[in-house]
């Protein structure tokens, strides 16, 4: 049934959000360089954000014309954020 | 209620034409106010060593003049015409959200009054220039409360503009008459569409900059006084807004020229598609040139060169627009009536302003120009000349439509010629004053700037006084002007097909477009709505509450609580109107491609979400900026044994010293809480879509509970941080944390208020399987708040 | 009159821009005015065939060909402007030789100067003629802009940042220093003076000043 499918999908997404949140925290413990950790954490956060936007805000069900605009903007902003963090990186950590 | 002089009508109207008139009258009032200030300082500058003003008074006058003209005159006057004309041009009955439209207006009026009042506060008003450069604009150097009030007036204006943006984009996207495709949309409407799209991206950055400035001024943070943020942080914020802003002023003016020039030369515009393309290109590039206001800073040579090249390049699309406007004249049968004269005058000003703009865009020449009267000359030719002349043209052009009467042509022509001469006399001499610094209240006799200043002041008086003729013409014609008829100019757009002035509902029957013709279907149902239903006091009372609130925060806290109460009470009134179905009739428009499958409110909400995304992106950029310029910044990544410190606290890092990191456990828990509330919100929508009201109530209550939990945990966390000395004034790490996370918290609270309204409505059985827009849109907002947190969490807790 | 460096660069570029601007602006304004006069309505003149008709969408017109021609011409003109600017910019920002370093600090409301040997002055700066002077400009409070209009160069004075410009006086005399960024009530009075003297007079002056320190 339509309703159940929906509910299931929403709960799956929730599961992913929870799992990815835990993954973000665990990433901190991994023996990786700061650059990699920053890139990884922001990427995971972005996946979560895109999941919320497309499923909970049901952007994926909207007509293309409506969908394109916020999604493009979101992805652009994420790219800027990553770039900004990675460029600013050398200054951000004192080692 | 529709009598011309009913006070109740004007205070409670939501009709787009009334709102347009209100905008027009108000912006005219502000124009005369700011113009009067300008005439005063032209007297001061007439010759060296004058003493009409003290330096401090002069700075206040100049600042208020600039802010007022740019933000409270030029743009709103364009929007006066937009409000009046755009819905008619596209065949809509009104704006998509009439009440929000009234709200925009009242926010605009009261923000302007706040600005004016800041002038009379003890210590005086803002005296830091319209650009409000930090650190001069911080409390350390500008302690007077007038500066704080001026910044609040600006924030209020940003809110007004954001609301209009949402309204206009939704209206233009969804309310066009059947068959009015993008390619058939009139050019003035196109101009306004470009304007609002640029506004959508430009104003949130200004809002973010002002929030940070106010946080420095009121909460005692140090974003703009520390070297890690400082002058350059403000300049980047300001000009990222400021440059697009100047095109935001220009775009309605060009839209007006695109209507006037073809109408009076009796020929279709030349190269419509190319003009629209060039305009789009210029709008995009306008976000990539802000650095040209910073050529004299310490940015690297490469950055300056890139901005110089983009700035020179932007002259290409404008040149195309100019040449094509002139090409439209060719082989026409040109009527040199007043609107046309002003249109041609605007093009003449634009040529001069554009060419001198290219001078500024040269990094080498700008080493001298920056901060001199040359720049003043440049931007007055584009803003004062092009934009004001186009707006005056629009006033003459649409005056017959708005009032049903013709103005006096002879007076109009005199007005034009003397204005054009006076204006050129003021600003052309400034191109010879590129050694004279701007914003100085007097100059030494030895400088040799007297002659040019004499001419400018004389020109100023010619230009200023002839505006009285305009006033006389308007007042006279309102009484005695001959009747105008439907279409005095032979225009083709929809506004010329209906009576002057148009009836309250604009059209008896919604028009539609069949092939190349606009037709009014015969015998279609003539459903006049009950006009009485379109009046409401809430936009005004919300505005009054907000104004009191802002004044309260700036000066006297109890006032703020009163203001908040007024706002909340008005919101209750607003939602009760909703519940009664008032305004429901306006809810659905045509839904034109490509927006036929999305409702009004949803599209509006998405536009609003875009603005919010920009706001938070800018605040986060500010955070990254100060962080990357700070020598030490606390981060869990610096801590070697993070497992031992998941609870946060003050930690001693070898080689760095003591740093404070946030409680990762609490942050994670809160993230999970918010994520879960998103799930329950989605389930609530799902329940009502299936007609399950009980499910709706349960899930809404769950969402509310989770949201409250989030805030409680946050409060607990903040209390802990404060007790450890991690206070908002304890440095940039704390300041940026509290500001960003606090702004997010404010959004959570707003969301919770909305959800509380939804719950009330759900308990009154206000939602059904068919009608659940409120749930859907609050859901969209709530998820957005969640998405923002998904980024704030790693940025502040993990990295 | 010969301009001292780097003003010579600036004026050269300015004349180039001005000539071009005046010619192009003149042509376009003339085009505008003449078109408006030539095609103006006279009694009895028929409406153009494609004149706007109420309620009818006007025909689109215009040729891609002209757009290309126009863009090509414009781009070739403005590319000379960019090239000219960049090369002048290079000169403005690159001192020709090591020169004499002066640290400049803007404050509300005057300019402070510091010579390499530690001698400090306020508002008045003495420099040797025919020698490159490199200014390292900063501010101790708000933003200012250090400008030496005779030399057509200037730079922001920003707290926490150091900007650099250079000049080379070719004749002795006094030159103004002005502030080009609103910095508070004293902005208009933030006027300083550069006095260019001969190399020997300068040495003498510096010696005296050092002794007094
Ligand atoms: C060909 C197009 C244009 C170019 C290349 C251009 C370029 C520039 C540049 C480089 C500056 C910075 C000058 C300086 O501060 O040293 C500037 C300032 C300014 N321009 Fe333009 N401009 C153009 C058109 C416009 C238009 C259409 C407007 C407004 C309608 C405008 C309004 C302004 C304003 C307000 C400033 C001064 C801001 C301030 O410092 O207070 N410009 N322009
Ligand atoms: Cu600009
Ligand atoms: Cu100054």
Coordinates of C-alpha atoms in Angstrom, one line a residue, chain B residues 163-631:
Chain B
X163 CA 9.1 38.6 1.9
X164 CA 8.5 40.6 -1.4
X165 CA 11.0 38.3 -3.1
X166 CA 9.1 35.2 -2.2
X167 CA 5.9 37.0 -3.2
X168 CA 7.0 38.2 -6.6
X169 CA 8.8 35.1 -7.6
X170 CA 5.7 33.0 -6.8
X171 CA 3.4 35.5 -8.5
X172 CA 5.4 35.7 -11.7
X173 CA 6.0 32.0 -11.8
X174 CA 2.5 30.8 -11.1
X175 CA -0.1 33.5 -11.6
X176 CA 0.3 34.3 -15.3
X177 CA -2.7 34.2 -17.5
X178 CA -3.3 31.1 -19.4
X179 CA -1.1 31.1 -22.5
X180 CA 1.3 33.8 -21.3
X181 CA 4.5 31.9 -21.7
X182 CA 7.9 33.1 -20.6
X183 CA 8.6 34.3 -24.1
X184 CA 5.4 36.4 -24.2
X185 CA 5.9 37.9 -20.8
X186 CA 6.2 41.7 -20.9
X187 CA 9.6 43.1 -20.4
X188 CA 8.9 45.2 -17.3
X189 CA 7.8 42.0 -15.6
X190 CA 11.0 40.4 -16.8
X191 CA 13.0 43.2 -15.3
X192 CA 11.2 42.7 -12.0
X193 CA 11.8 38.9 -12.2
X194 CA 15.5 39.5 -12.6
X195 CA 15.5 42.0 -9.8
X196 CA 13.8 39.6 -7.3
X197 CA 16.1 36.7 -8.3
X198 CA 19.1 38.9 -7.6
X199 CA 17.5 40.1 -4.4
X200 CA 17.0 36.5 -3.3
X201 CA 20.7 35.9 -3.3
X202 CA 22.0 39.3 -2.4
X203 CA 19.9 40.3 0.6
X204 CA 20.5 37.4 2.9
X205 CA 24.3 38.1 2.9
X206 CA 23.5 41.7 4.0
X207 CA 21.3 40.2 6.7
X208 CA 24.1 38.0 7.9
X209 CA 26.6 40.9 7.9
X210 CA 24.2 43.0 9.9
X211 CA 23.4 40.2 12.4
X212 CA 27.1 39.9 13.0
X213 CA 27.5 43.7 13.3
X214 CA 24.6 43.8 15.8
X215 CA 26.0 40.9 17.7
X216 CA 29.2 42.9 18.0
X217 CA 27.3 46.0 19.0
X218 CA 24.8 44.5 21.4
X219 CA 26.2 41.2 22.7
X220 CA 29.8 42.4 22.8
X221 CA 31.4 39.9 20.4
X222 CA 34.5 40.9 18.5
X223 CA 34.0 39.8 14.9
X224 CA 34.8 43.2 13.4
X225 CA 37.2 44.5 15.9
X226 CA 39.5 41.6 16.0
X227 CA 42.1 41.2 13.2
X228 CA 40.9 37.7 12.4
X229 CA 37.6 39.1 11.1
X230 CA 37.9 42.9 11.0
X231 CA 37.6 45.3 8.1
X232 CA 38.0 42.7 5.4
X233 CA 35.3 40.4 6.7
X234 CA 32.8 43.2 6.6
X235 CA 33.8 44.4 3.2
X236 CA 33.4 41.0 1.7
X237 CA 30.0 40.6 3.3
X238 CA 28.9 44.1 2.4
X239 CA 30.0 44.1 -1.3
X240 CA 28.9 40.5 -1.9
X241 CA 25.5 42.2 -1.3
X242 CA 26.4 45.7 -2.4
X243 CA 27.4 45.0 -6.0
X244 CA 24.4 42.9 -6.9
X245 CA 22.4 45.6 -5.1
X246 CA 23.3 48.2 -7.6
X247 CA 22.0 46.0 -10.4
X248 CA 19.0 45.4 -8.3
X249 CA 18.4 49.1 -8.5
X250 CA 19.1 49.1 -12.1
X251 CA 17.0 46.2 -13.3
X252 CA 13.5 47.7 -12.7
X253 CA 14.7 50.8 -14.4
X254 CA 15.8 48.9 -17.5
X255 CA 12.5 47.1 -17.4
X256 CA 10.8 50.4 -17.5
X257 CA 12.9 51.5 -20.5
X258 CA 12.0 48.3 -22.3
X259 CA 8.4 49.4 -22.0
X260 CA 8.7 53.1 -22.7
X261 CA 11.1 53.1 -25.6
X262 CA 9.2 50.8 -27.8
X263 CA 5.8 52.3 -26.9
X264 CA 6.8 55.8 -27.9
X265 CA 9.0 54.9 -30.9
X266 CA 6.0 52.8 -32.1
X267 CA 8.3 49.8 -32.9
X268 CA 8.8 46.4 -31.2
X269 CA 11.9 46.3 -29.0
X270 CA 15.0 45.4 -31.0
X271 CA 16.4 42.0 -30.1
X272 CA 14.2 41.1 -27.2
X273 CA 15.8 37.7 -26.8
X274 CA 19.3 39.1 -26.9
X275 CA 18.4 41.8 -24.4
X276 CA 17.0 39.2 -22.0
X277 CA 20.0 37.0 -22.5
X278 CA 22.4 39.9 -21.9
X279 CA 20.5 40.9 -18.8
X280 CA 20.7 37.4 -17.4
X281 CA 24.4 37.3 -18.1
X282 CA 24.9 40.6 -16.3
X283 CA 22.8 39.3 -13.3
X284 CA 25.0 36.3 -13.0
X285 CA 28.3 38.2 -13.4
X286 CA 27.0 40.7 -10.8
X287 CA 27.7 38.1 -8.1
X288 CA 31.3 37.7 -9.3
X289 CA 32.6 41.3 -9.3
X290 CA 32.2 42.4 -5.7
X291 CA 36.0 42.6 -5.3
X292 CA 36.1 45.7 -7.5
X293 CA 35.1 47.7 -4.5
X294 CA 38.2 46.4 -2.7
X295 CA 41.0 47.1 -5.2
X296 CA 42.8 49.3 -2.6
X297 CA 42.8 46.6 0.1
X298 CA 45.5 44.1 0.7
X299 CA 43.9 41.3 -1.4
X300 CA 46.4 39.6 -3.6
X301 CA 47.2 40.9 -7.0
X302 CA 45.7 37.8 -8.6
X303 CA 42.4 38.3 -6.9
X304 CA 42.3 41.9 -7.9
X305 CA 43.1 41.0 -11.5
X306 CA 40.3 38.5 -11.7
X307 CA 37.8 41.0 -10.3
X308 CA 39.1 43.6 -12.6
X309 CA 38.6 41.4 -15.6
X310 CA 35.1 40.3 -14.6
X311 CA 34.1 43.9 -14.0
X312 CA 35.3 45.1 -17.3
X313 CA 33.6 42.2 -18.9
X314 CA 30.2 43.2 -17.4
X315 CA 30.2 46.2 -19.6
X316 CA 29.6 44.0 -22.6
X317 CA 26.0 42.9 -21.7
X318 CA 25.1 46.4 -20.7
X319 CA 26.5 47.8 -23.9
X320 CA 24.3 45.4 -25.8
X321 CA 21.3 46.4 -23.9
X322 CA 22.0 50.1 -24.5
X323 CA 22.7 49.8 -28.2
X324 CA 19.6 47.6 -28.7
X325 CA 17.5 50.2 -26.9
X326 CA 18.8 52.8 -29.3
X327 CA 18.3 50.5 -32.2
X328 CA 14.7 50.3 -31.3
X329 CA 14.3 53.9 -32.2
X330 CA 15.4 53.4 -35.8
X331 CA 12.7 53.8 -38.5
X332 CA 10.2 54.5 -35.7
X333 CA 7.7 57.3 -35.5
X334 CA 8.9 58.7 -32.2
X335 CA 6.6 60.6 -29.9
X336 CA 8.7 62.8 -27.7
X337 CA 6.3 62.9 -24.9
X338 CA 7.5 63.3 -21.3
X339 CA 7.9 59.6 -20.5
X340 CA 9.9 59.1 -23.6
X341 CA 12.1 62.1 -22.9
X342 CA 12.9 60.7 -19.5
X343 CA 13.5 57.3 -21.1
X344 CA 16.0 58.8 -23.5
X345 CA 17.5 60.9 -20.7
X346 CA 18.0 57.7 -18.7
X347 CA 19.9 56.1 -21.6
X348 CA 22.1 59.2 -21.9
X349 CA 22.9 59.0 -18.2
X350 CA 23.6 55.3 -18.5
X351 CA 26.1 55.8 -21.3
X352 CA 28.1 58.2 -19.2
X353 CA 27.7 56.1 -16.0
X354 CA 28.7 52.9 -17.8
X355 CA 31.8 54.3 -19.4
X356 CA 33.0 55.8 -16.2
X357 CA 32.3 52.4 -14.5
X358 CA 34.8 50.8 -16.9
X359 CA 37.3 53.4 -15.7
X360 CA 36.7 52.2 -12.1
X361 CA 37.0 48.6 -13.1
X362 CA 40.6 49.3 -14.2
X363 CA 42.7 48.2 -11.2
X364 CA 45.3 50.7 -12.0
X365 CA 43.1 53.8 -12.4
X366 CA 41.1 52.8 -9.4
X367 CA 44.2 53.2 -7.2
X368 CA 43.4 56.9 -7.5
X369 CA 39.6 56.8 -7.9
X370 CA 38.7 54.7 -5.0
X371 CA 37.3 56.9 -2.3
X372 CA 37.3 60.0 -4.5
X373 CA 34.6 62.2 -6.0
X374 CA 35.1 60.4 -9.3
X375 CA 33.3 57.4 -7.9
X376 CA 30.5 59.7 -6.6
X377 CA 30.1 61.0 -10.1
X378 CA 30.0 57.5 -11.6
X379 CA 27.4 56.0 -9.3
X380 CA 25.2 59.0 -9.4
X381 CA 25.1 58.9 -13.2
X382 CA 24.0 55.3 -13.0
X383 CA 21.8 55.4 -9.9
X384 CA 20.6 59.0 -9.8
X385 CA 20.6 59.5 -13.5
X386 CA 19.6 56.2 -15.1
X387 CA 17.4 54.9 -12.3
X388 CA 15.7 58.1 -11.2
X389 CA 15.1 59.3 -14.7
X390 CA 13.6 55.9 -15.7
X391 CA 11.4 56.0 -12.6
X392 CA 10.3 59.5 -13.3
X393 CA 9.5 58.3 -16.8
X394 CA 7.5 55.4 -15.4
X395 CA 5.6 57.9 -13.2
X396 CA 4.6 59.9 -16.2
X397 CA 3.9 56.8 -18.2
X398 CA 1.6 55.1 -15.8
X399 CA 0.2 58.2 -14.1
X400 CA -2.8 58.2 -16.5
X401 CA -3.4 54.5 -15.7
X402 CA -3.2 54.9 -12.0
X403 CA -5.3 58.1 -11.7
X404 CA -7.4 58.1 -14.9
X405 CA -6.1 61.5 -15.7
X406 CA -3.5 63.0 -18.0
X407 CA -0.7 65.1 -16.6
X408 CA 0.3 68.4 -18.0
X409 CA 2.6 67.7 -20.9
X410 CA 4.2 71.1 -21.1
X411 CA 5.1 71.1 -17.4
X412 CA 6.4 67.6 -17.8
X413 CA 8.8 68.6 -20.6
X414 CA 10.1 71.6 -18.7
X415 CA 10.6 69.3 -15.8
X416 CA 12.6 66.9 -18.0
X417 CA 14.9 69.4 -19.6
X418 CA 15.8 71.3 -16.5
X419 CA 16.3 68.1 -14.5
X420 CA 18.6 66.7 -17.2
X421 CA 20.7 69.9 -17.3
X422 CA 20.7 70.3 -13.5
X423 CA 21.7 66.7 -13.0
X424 CA 24.6 66.9 -15.4
X425 CA 25.7 70.1 -13.8
X426 CA 25.9 68.4 -10.4
X427 CA 27.7 65.2 -11.4
X428 CA 29.8 65.9 -14.5
X429 CA 32.1 68.2 -12.6
X430 CA 32.9 65.4 -10.2
X431 CA 34.8 63.6 -13.0
X432 CA 37.4 66.4 -12.6
X433 CA 37.5 66.0 -8.9
X434 CA 39.3 62.7 -8.7
X435 CA 41.8 64.1 -6.2
X436 CA 39.0 65.2 -3.8
X437 CA 38.2 62.6 -1.2
X438 CA 34.6 61.8 -0.8
X439 CA 32.7 62.2 2.5
X440 CA 34.9 65.1 3.7
X441 CA 32.8 67.8 5.3
X442 CA 35.0 70.6 4.1
X443 CA 38.1 71.1 2.1
X444 CA 41.1 73.6 2.2
X445 CA 41.1 76.6 0.0
X446 CA 44.4 75.6 -1.4
X447 CA 43.1 72.5 -3.0
X448 CA 41.7 74.2 -6.0
X449 CA 38.4 72.3 -6.0
X450 CA 36.2 75.4 -5.6
X451 CA 35.1 75.9 -9.2
X452 CA 33.8 72.4 -9.8
X453 CA 32.0 72.5 -6.5
X454 CA 30.4 75.8 -7.3
X455 CA 28.9 74.3 -10.4
X456 CA 27.8 71.1 -8.7
X457 CA 26.0 73.1 -6.0
X458 CA 24.3 75.4 -8.5
X459 CA 23.3 72.3 -10.5
X460 CA 22.0 70.7 -7.3
X461 CA 19.7 73.7 -6.6
X462 CA 18.5 73.7 -10.2
X463 CA 17.7 69.9 -10.1
X464 CA 16.3 70.0 -6.6
X465 CA 14.0 72.9 -7.0
X466 CA 12.6 71.8 -10.4
X467 CA 11.2 68.7 -8.6
X468 CA 8.6 71.0 -7.1
X469 CA 7.3 71.4 -10.6
X470 CA 6.7 67.7 -10.7
X471 CA 4.9 67.9 -7.4
X472 CA 2.7 70.7 -8.7
X473 CA 2.0 68.9 -12.0
X474 CA 0.9 65.8 -10.1
X475 CA -1.4 67.7 -7.7
X476 CA -2.8 69.8 -10.5
X477 CA -3.5 66.9 -12.8
X478 CA -5.0 64.8 -10.1
X479 CA -7.8 67.5 -9.9
X480 CA -7.9 68.9 -13.4
X481 CA -6.2 66.6 -15.8
X482 CA -8.2 65.6 -18.8
X483 CA -9.5 62.0 -18.6
X484 CA -6.9 59.5 -19.9
X485 CA -9.0 56.7 -21.3
X486 CA -7.8 53.1 -21.4
X487 CA -4.8 53.5 -23.5
X488 CA -3.3 57.0 -24.0
X489 CA 0.0 55.7 -25.4
X490 CA -1.1 52.8 -27.6
X491 CA 0.7 50.3 -25.5
X492 CA 0.2 46.6 -26.1
X493 CA 0.4 45.2 -22.6
X494 CA -2.5 44.1 -20.5
X495 CA -2.7 47.2 -18.3
X496 CA -3.7 49.2 -21.3
X497 CA -6.7 47.0 -22.0
X498 CA -8.5 47.8 -18.8
X499 CA -10.1 51.0 -17.4
X500 CA -8.0 53.8 -15.8
X501 CA -7.8 53.5 -12.9
X502 CA -8.5 49.8 -12.9
X503 CA -11.3 48.4 -10.8
X504 CA -10.4 46.7 -7.5
X505 CA -10.3 43.3 -9.2
X506 CA -8.5 44.5 -12.3
X507 CA -10.3 42.1 -14.7
X508 CA -13.9 41.2 -14.9
X509 CA -12.9 37.9 -16.5
X510 CA -9.4 36.5 -16.3
X511 CA -7.7 37.2 -19.6
X512 CA -6.0 34.5 -21.6
X513 CA -3.6 34.4 -24.6
X514 CA -4.6 32.8 -27.8
X515 CA -1.8 32.7 -30.4
X516 CA -0.5 36.3 -30.5
X517 CA -3.6 37.9 -29.0
X518 CA -4.8 38.7 -25.5
X519 CA -8.4 37.9 -25.2
X520 CA -11.0 38.2 -22.5
X521 CA -13.2 35.1 -22.8
X522 CA -16.8 36.0 -23.2
X523 CA -19.5 35.0 -20.8
X524 CA -16.9 33.6 -18.4
X525 CA -18.1 33.6 -14.8
X526 CA -17.7 37.1 -13.4
X527 CA -16.9 36.2 -9.9
X528 CA -16.2 39.3 -8.1
X529 CA -14.9 38.5 -4.7
X530 CA -16.2 40.3 -1.6
X531 CA -13.8 43.2 -1.5
X532 CA -14.5 43.7 2.2
X533 CA -12.7 40.3 2.8
X534 CA -9.4 41.6 1.5
X535 CA -8.8 44.0 4.4
X536 CA -6.8 43.0 7.4
X537 CA -5.0 44.8 10.2
X538 CA -2.5 42.1 11.0
X539 CA 0.3 43.0 8.7
X540 CA 0.3 46.5 10.2
X541 CA 0.2 45.3 13.8
X542 CA 2.9 42.7 13.2
X543 CA 5.1 45.5 11.9
X544 CA 4.3 47.7 14.9
X545 CA 5.2 44.9 17.2
X546 CA 8.4 44.2 15.4
X547 CA 9.4 47.9 15.5
X548 CA 8.8 48.1 19.2
X549 CA 10.8 44.9 19.7
X550 CA 13.8 46.2 17.8
X551 CA 13.7 49.5 19.5
X552 CA 13.4 47.6 22.8
X553 CA 16.5 45.5 22.1
X554 CA 18.4 48.6 21.1
X555 CA 17.4 50.8 24.0
X556 CA 15.0 49.5 26.6
X557 CA 14.4 45.8 27.0
X558 CA 10.8 45.8 28.5
X559 CA 9.7 47.4 25.3
X560 CA 10.9 44.4 23.4
X561 CA 8.7 42.1 25.4
X562 CA 5.7 44.3 24.6
X563 CA 6.6 44.1 21.0
X564 CA 6.9 40.4 21.1
X565 CA 3.5 40.1 22.7
X566 CA 2.0 42.3 19.9
X567 CA 3.6 40.2 17.2
X568 CA 2.3 36.9 18.8
X569 CA -1.2 38.3 19.2
X570 CA -1.3 39.5 15.6
X571 CA 0.0 36.1 14.4
X572 CA -2.9 34.5 16.3
X573 CA -5.3 36.9 14.5
X574 CA -3.7 36.1 11.2
X575 CA -4.0 32.3 11.6
X576 CA -7.6 32.7 12.8
X577 CA -8.3 34.5 9.5
X578 CA -6.8 31.5 7.8
X579 CA -8.9 29.2 9.7
X580 CA -12.1 31.0 8.8
X581 CA -11.1 30.7 5.2
X582 CA -10.6 34.4 4.7
X583 CA -8.2 35.0 1.8
X584 CA -8.7 31.4 0.7
X585 CA -10.3 32.5 -2.5
X586 CA -7.1 34.0 -3.7
X587 CA -5.2 30.8 -3.0
X588 CA -5.0 29.2 -6.3
X589 CA -3.8 30.7 -9.5
X590 CA -3.3 29.3 -13.0
X591 CA -0.1 27.5 -12.4
X592 CA 1.9 28.2 -15.5
X593 CA 4.6 26.0 -16.9
X594 CA 6.9 24.9 -15.4
X595 CA 5.2 25.4 -12.1
X596 CA 1.8 23.9 -12.8
X597 CA 2.3 21.0 -10.5
X598 CA 3.2 22.9 -7.4
X599 CA 1.1 24.9 -5.1
X600 CA 1.5 28.6 -4.3
X601 CA 2.6 28.1 -0.8
X602 CA 5.0 25.3 -1.6
X603 CA 6.8 27.3 -4.3
X604 CA 6.8 30.3 -1.9
X605 CA 8.3 28.1 0.8
X606 CA 11.0 26.8 -1.5
X607 CA 12.0 30.3 -2.4
X608 CA 12.1 31.3 1.2
X609 CA 14.2 28.2 2.0
X610 CA 16.6 29.4 -0.7
X611 CA 16.9 32.7 1.1
X612 CA 17.5 30.9 4.4
X613 CA 20.2 28.7 2.8
X614 CA 22.0 31.8 1.7
X615 CA 21.7 33.4 5.1
X616 CA 23.2 30.4 6.9
X617 CA 25.9 30.0 4.2
X618 CA 27.0 33.5 4.8
X619 CA 27.1 33.1 8.6
X620 CA 29.0 29.9 8.2
X621 CA 31.4 31.6 5.8
X622 CA 32.0 34.3 8.4
X623 CA 32.8 31.5 10.8
X624 CA 35.3 29.8 8.4
X625 CA 36.8 33.2 7.7
X626 CA 37.6 34.1 11.3
X627 CA 38.6 30.6 12.0
X628 CA 41.1 30.5 9.2
X629 CA 42.6 33.8 10.3
X630 CA 43.0 32.8 13.9
X631 CA 46.2 31.5 15.2

